[in-house]
Each structure stands twice: as C-alpha cells, then as structure tokens.
C-alpha cells in the first residue's frame, strides 16, 4: 500500500536519524515544501570534530538530564543541521514543513520560527513544554504523528 505524504516523509526522517552520532538519542529531520525535500539533518558533532560515539558523551559525564542545558553538548540538533544545510546551499525554508523524529527543543523551536517553517510534524516526545508554547504563539502548526499499526 502506498504511504500518505506524512508517513513517507516521517520514514525518511527516521532513515536520516540512522546517521546520528549521538549516544543518547538518534534524531532525524527532513524539511519539505510542496512535497519536495529541501534539506535533511541529523544530530551530531559539527563537521571535522570528533563524535560522541568516538569520545563519549559530555552530557553523560556531567549527569545532565534530557531537556536541560543544551549548550553543554558537542552536537548540533537535527533541526539545526537541516536549517544550516539549507543556508549553506542557498535554499529558502520560508513556508516549509519539517518532519522530525522527536519534538523540537526550545532552541530549535526558535530557529524554526525564525527560518519561516510553518508546520512541524514530529513523532517522539521531548521534555520541553516551553518549545510547544512558543511554536503555538508563533502560529506554527504542530502535529504529533501517530503511525498506524502497519508502520514502524
């Protein structure tokens, strides 16, 4: 059976997440406009730097809980990498949709708002209520994707 568009792009986001070098959470993001992929991103260290898979997780070493003190991390979030990829190649993200395997954090929420993303489709939860509040205030459509029983 042919998947609907949300299922299709969410599956691609999960595939993108397999490139993640984060020890704690594998996240993938796909930015789409008019049913065309504009950019993708996964969480991991900036290009040219050692990955957490290789040297360990700074957040684990400092006992930092998920959802707190995001600045104390070697990695960029999937959403950040997808936005940066668009910028590197001169692709406007204005009016686009992002499919992401987990709910964005507050830092990513602010970047998505500023980049002109108008819709977020996510599957997994993340402990950041303020992010959802700011996205709602900005008028960004937020959809929690619930796969049907046939999907992974």
PDB file of C-alpha atoms in Angstrom, residues 14-150:
ATOM      1  CA  UNK A  14      13.855   8.041  10.683  1.00  0.00           C
ATOM      2  CA  UNK A  15      16.247   6.893   7.955  1.00  0.00           C
ATOM      3  CA  UNK A  16      18.179  10.185   8.244  1.00  0.00           C
ATOM      4  CA  UNK A  17      18.398   9.601  12.027  1.00  0.00           C
ATOM      5  CA  UNK A  18      20.430   6.450  11.411  1.00  0.00           C
ATOM      6  CA  UNK A  19      23.385   8.747  10.528  1.00  0.00           C
ATOM      7  CA  UNK A  20      23.300  10.310  14.014  1.00  0.00           C
ATOM      8  CA  UNK A  21      26.453  10.097  16.113  1.00  0.00           C
ATOM      9  CA  UNK A  22      24.693  10.934  19.393  1.00  0.00           C
ATOM     10  CA  UNK A  23      24.876   8.290  22.098  1.00  0.00           C
ATOM     11  CA  UNK A  24      21.699   9.412  23.904  1.00  0.00           C
ATOM     12  CA  UNK A  25      19.143   9.939  21.157  1.00  0.00           C
ATOM     13  CA  UNK A  26      19.110   9.461  17.392  1.00  0.00           C
ATOM     14  CA  UNK A  27      17.116  12.260  15.722  1.00  0.00           C
ATOM     15  CA  UNK A  28      16.474  12.943  12.062  1.00  0.00           C
ATOM     16  CA  UNK A  29      14.808  15.878  10.312  1.00  0.00           C
ATOM     17  CA  UNK A  30      13.529  16.463   6.788  1.00  0.00           C
ATOM     18  CA  UNK A  31      12.423  19.905   5.575  1.00  0.00           C
ATOM     19  CA  UNK A  32       9.865  19.793   2.789  1.00  0.00           C
ATOM     20  CA  UNK A  33       8.000  22.284   0.632  1.00  0.00           C
ATOM     21  CA  UNK A  34       5.356  21.380  -1.930  1.00  0.00           C
ATOM     22  CA  UNK A  35       6.127  17.678  -1.411  1.00  0.00           C
ATOM     23  CA  UNK A  36       9.812  18.171  -2.280  1.00  0.00           C
ATOM     24  CA  UNK A  37      12.726  17.665   0.113  1.00  0.00           C
ATOM     25  CA  UNK A  38      14.708  20.876   0.648  1.00  0.00           C
ATOM     26  CA  UNK A  39      17.184  19.651   3.264  1.00  0.00           C
ATOM     27  CA  UNK A  40      17.852  16.996   5.881  1.00  0.00           C
ATOM     28  CA  UNK A  41      19.741  16.858   9.151  1.00  0.00           C
ATOM     29  CA  UNK A  42      20.659  14.528  11.976  1.00  0.00           C
ATOM     30  CA  UNK A  43      22.146  15.205  15.390  1.00  0.00           C
ATOM     31  CA  UNK A  44      25.886  15.028  15.843  1.00  0.00           C
ATOM     32  CA  UNK A  45      29.101  16.989  16.236  1.00  0.00           C
ATOM     33  CA  UNK A  46      29.974  19.715  13.706  1.00  0.00           C
ATOM     34  CA  UNK A  47      31.907  18.633  10.612  1.00  0.00           C
ATOM     35  CA  UNK A  48      35.546  17.893  11.321  1.00  0.00           C
ATOM     36  CA  UNK A  49      35.097  17.415  15.083  1.00  0.00           C
ATOM     37  CA  UNK A  50      35.244  14.151  16.989  1.00  0.00           C
ATOM     38  CA  UNK A  51      31.894  12.462  17.504  1.00  0.00           C
ATOM     39  CA  UNK A  52      30.410  11.425  20.834  1.00  0.00           C
ATOM     40  CA  UNK A  53      30.399   7.851  19.520  1.00  0.00           C
ATOM     41  CA  UNK A  54      34.214   8.130  19.489  1.00  0.00           C
ATOM     42  CA  UNK A  55      34.967  10.104  22.664  1.00  0.00           C
ATOM     43  CA  UNK A  56      31.892   9.702  24.842  1.00  0.00           C
ATOM     44  CA  UNK A  57      29.041  11.982  25.808  1.00  0.00           C
ATOM     45  CA  UNK A  58      29.840  15.193  27.677  1.00  0.00           C
ATOM     46  CA  UNK A  59      26.245  15.348  28.960  1.00  0.00           C
ATOM     47  CA  UNK A  60      26.519  11.848  30.425  1.00  0.00           C
ATOM     48  CA  UNK A  61      29.835  12.732  32.061  1.00  0.00           C
ATOM     49  CA  UNK A  62      28.228  15.827  33.662  1.00  0.00           C
ATOM     50  CA  UNK A  63      24.993  13.987  34.574  1.00  0.00           C
ATOM     51  CA  UNK A  64      22.818  16.484  32.681  1.00  0.00           C
ATOM     52  CA  UNK A  65      19.197  15.335  32.278  1.00  0.00           C
ATOM     53  CA  UNK A  66      17.492  15.320  28.896  1.00  0.00           C
ATOM     54  CA  UNK A  67      15.859  18.645  28.052  1.00  0.00           C
ATOM     55  CA  UNK A  68      18.238  20.735  30.178  1.00  0.00           C
ATOM     56  CA  UNK A  69      21.411  22.745  29.485  1.00  0.00           C
ATOM     57  CA  UNK A  70      21.516  22.028  25.753  1.00  0.00           C
ATOM     58  CA  UNK A  71      24.511  24.327  25.364  1.00  0.00           C
ATOM     59  CA  UNK A  72      26.620  21.727  27.163  1.00  0.00           C
ATOM     60  CA  UNK A  73      26.787  19.329  24.243  1.00  0.00           C
ATOM     61  CA  UNK A  74      29.217  18.745  21.367  1.00  0.00           C
ATOM     62  CA  UNK A  75      26.410  18.078  18.953  1.00  0.00           C
ATOM     63  CA  UNK A  76      24.028  20.079  16.842  1.00  0.00           C
ATOM     64  CA  UNK A  77      20.400  19.032  16.789  1.00  0.00           C
ATOM     65  CA  UNK A  78      18.879  17.512  13.646  1.00  0.00           C
ATOM     66  CA  UNK A  79      16.686  20.574  13.079  1.00  0.00           C
ATOM     67  CA  UNK A  80      19.704  22.886  13.380  1.00  0.00           C
ATOM     68  CA  UNK A  81      21.670  20.824  10.859  1.00  0.00           C
ATOM     69  CA  UNK A  82      18.731  20.829   8.427  1.00  0.00           C
ATOM     70  CA  UNK A  83      18.415  24.631   8.682  1.00  0.00           C
ATOM     71  CA  UNK A  84      22.177  25.087   8.275  1.00  0.00           C
ATOM     72  CA  UNK A  85      22.235  22.771   5.254  1.00  0.00           C
ATOM     73  CA  UNK A  86      19.559  24.922   3.621  1.00  0.00           C
ATOM     74  CA  UNK A  87      21.572  28.058   4.358  1.00  0.00           C
ATOM     75  CA  UNK A  88      24.817  26.560   3.028  1.00  0.00           C
ATOM     76  CA  UNK A  89      23.201  25.858  -0.318  1.00  0.00           C
ATOM     77  CA  UNK A  90      21.047  28.993  -0.534  1.00  0.00           C
ATOM     78  CA  UNK A  91      17.707  27.215  -0.120  1.00  0.00           C
ATOM     79  CA  UNK A  92      14.914  29.284   1.397  1.00  0.00           C
ATOM     80  CA  UNK A  93      12.928  27.385   4.003  1.00  0.00           C
ATOM     81  CA  UNK A  94      10.179  30.005   4.173  1.00  0.00           C
ATOM     82  CA  UNK A  95       6.737  28.388   4.209  1.00  0.00           C
ATOM     83  CA  UNK A  96       8.063  24.846   4.575  1.00  0.00           C
ATOM     84  CA  UNK A  97       7.248  21.866   6.797  1.00  0.00           C
ATOM     85  CA  UNK A  98       9.729  19.955   8.937  1.00  0.00           C
ATOM     86  CA  UNK A  99       9.330  16.274   9.721  1.00  0.00           C
ATOM     87  CA  UNK A 100      11.346  15.355  12.797  1.00  0.00           C
ATOM     88  CA  UNK A 101      11.596  12.142  14.772  1.00  0.00           C
ATOM     89  CA  UNK A 102      11.280  13.992  18.112  1.00  0.00           C
ATOM     90  CA  UNK A 103       9.568  17.157  19.290  1.00  0.00           C
ATOM     91  CA  UNK A 104      11.922  20.145  18.887  1.00  0.00           C
ATOM     92  CA  UNK A 105      13.567  21.715  21.944  1.00  0.00           C
ATOM     93  CA  UNK A 106      13.213  25.430  22.747  1.00  0.00           C
ATOM     94  CA  UNK A 107      16.417  26.364  20.899  1.00  0.00           C
ATOM     95  CA  UNK A 108      15.329  24.539  17.751  1.00  0.00           C
ATOM     96  CA  UNK A 109      11.781  25.895  18.088  1.00  0.00           C
ATOM     97  CA  UNK A 110      13.106  29.467  17.984  1.00  0.00           C
ATOM     98  CA  UNK A 111      15.298  28.682  14.977  1.00  0.00           C
ATOM     99  CA  UNK A 112      12.411  27.008  13.132  1.00  0.00           C
ATOM    100  CA  UNK A 113      10.157  30.007  13.771  1.00  0.00           C
ATOM    101  CA  UNK A 114      12.849  32.394  12.534  1.00  0.00           C
ATOM    102  CA  UNK A 115      13.587  30.259   9.454  1.00  0.00           C
ATOM    103  CA  UNK A 116       9.954  30.560   8.363  1.00  0.00           C
ATOM    104  CA  UNK A 117       8.915  26.952   8.972  1.00  0.00           C
ATOM    105  CA  UNK A 118       5.111  26.939   9.148  1.00  0.00           C
ATOM    106  CA  UNK A 119       4.404  23.324  10.114  1.00  0.00           C
ATOM    107  CA  UNK A 120       6.113  20.745  12.313  1.00  0.00           C
ATOM    108  CA  UNK A 121       5.268  17.051  12.185  1.00  0.00           C
ATOM    109  CA  UNK A 122       7.023  15.064  14.924  1.00  0.00           C
ATOM    110  CA  UNK A 123       6.696  11.603  16.412  1.00  0.00           C
ATOM    111  CA  UNK A 124       8.650  11.229  19.671  1.00  0.00           C
ATOM    112  CA  UNK A 125       8.188  13.354  22.764  1.00  0.00           C
ATOM    113  CA  UNK A 126      10.791  15.640  24.321  1.00  0.00           C
ATOM    114  CA  UNK A 127      10.536  17.241  27.785  1.00  0.00           C
ATOM    115  CA  UNK A 128      10.200  20.888  26.672  1.00  0.00           C
ATOM    116  CA  UNK A 129       6.786  22.472  27.201  1.00  0.00           C
ATOM    117  CA  UNK A 130       8.086  25.998  26.514  1.00  0.00           C
ATOM    118  CA  UNK A 131       9.039  24.972  22.965  1.00  0.00           C
ATOM    119  CA  UNK A 132       5.459  23.948  22.217  1.00  0.00           C
ATOM    120  CA  UNK A 133       4.106  27.136  23.793  1.00  0.00           C
ATOM    121  CA  UNK A 134       6.377  29.361  21.679  1.00  0.00           C
ATOM    122  CA  UNK A 135       5.591  27.470  18.481  1.00  0.00           C
ATOM    123  CA  UNK A 136       1.878  27.830  19.185  1.00  0.00           C
ATOM    124  CA  UNK A 137       2.275  31.554  19.936  1.00  0.00           C
ATOM    125  CA  UNK A 138       4.120  31.981  16.613  1.00  0.00           C
ATOM    126  CA  UNK A 139       1.281  30.287  14.750  1.00  0.00           C
ATOM    127  CA  UNK A 140       3.325  27.280  13.673  1.00  0.00           C
ATOM    128  CA  UNK A 141       1.100  24.259  13.039  1.00  0.00           C
ATOM    129  CA  UNK A 142       2.235  21.367  15.249  1.00  0.00           C
ATOM    130  CA  UNK A 143       1.179  17.796  14.540  1.00  0.00           C
ATOM    131  CA  UNK A 144       2.153  14.777  16.590  1.00  0.00           C
ATOM    132  CA  UNK A 145       2.475  11.964  14.074  1.00  0.00           C
ATOM    133  CA  UNK A 146       0.919   8.689  15.182  1.00  0.00           C
ATOM    134  CA  UNK A 147       1.917   5.824  12.905  1.00  0.00           C
ATOM    135  CA  UNK A 148      -0.777   3.313  12.084  1.00  0.00           C
ATOM    136  CA  UNK A 149      -0.305  -0.305  13.089  1.00  0.00           C
ATOM    137  CA  UNK A 150       1.298  -1.183   9.741  1.00  0.00           C
TER     138      UNK A 150
END
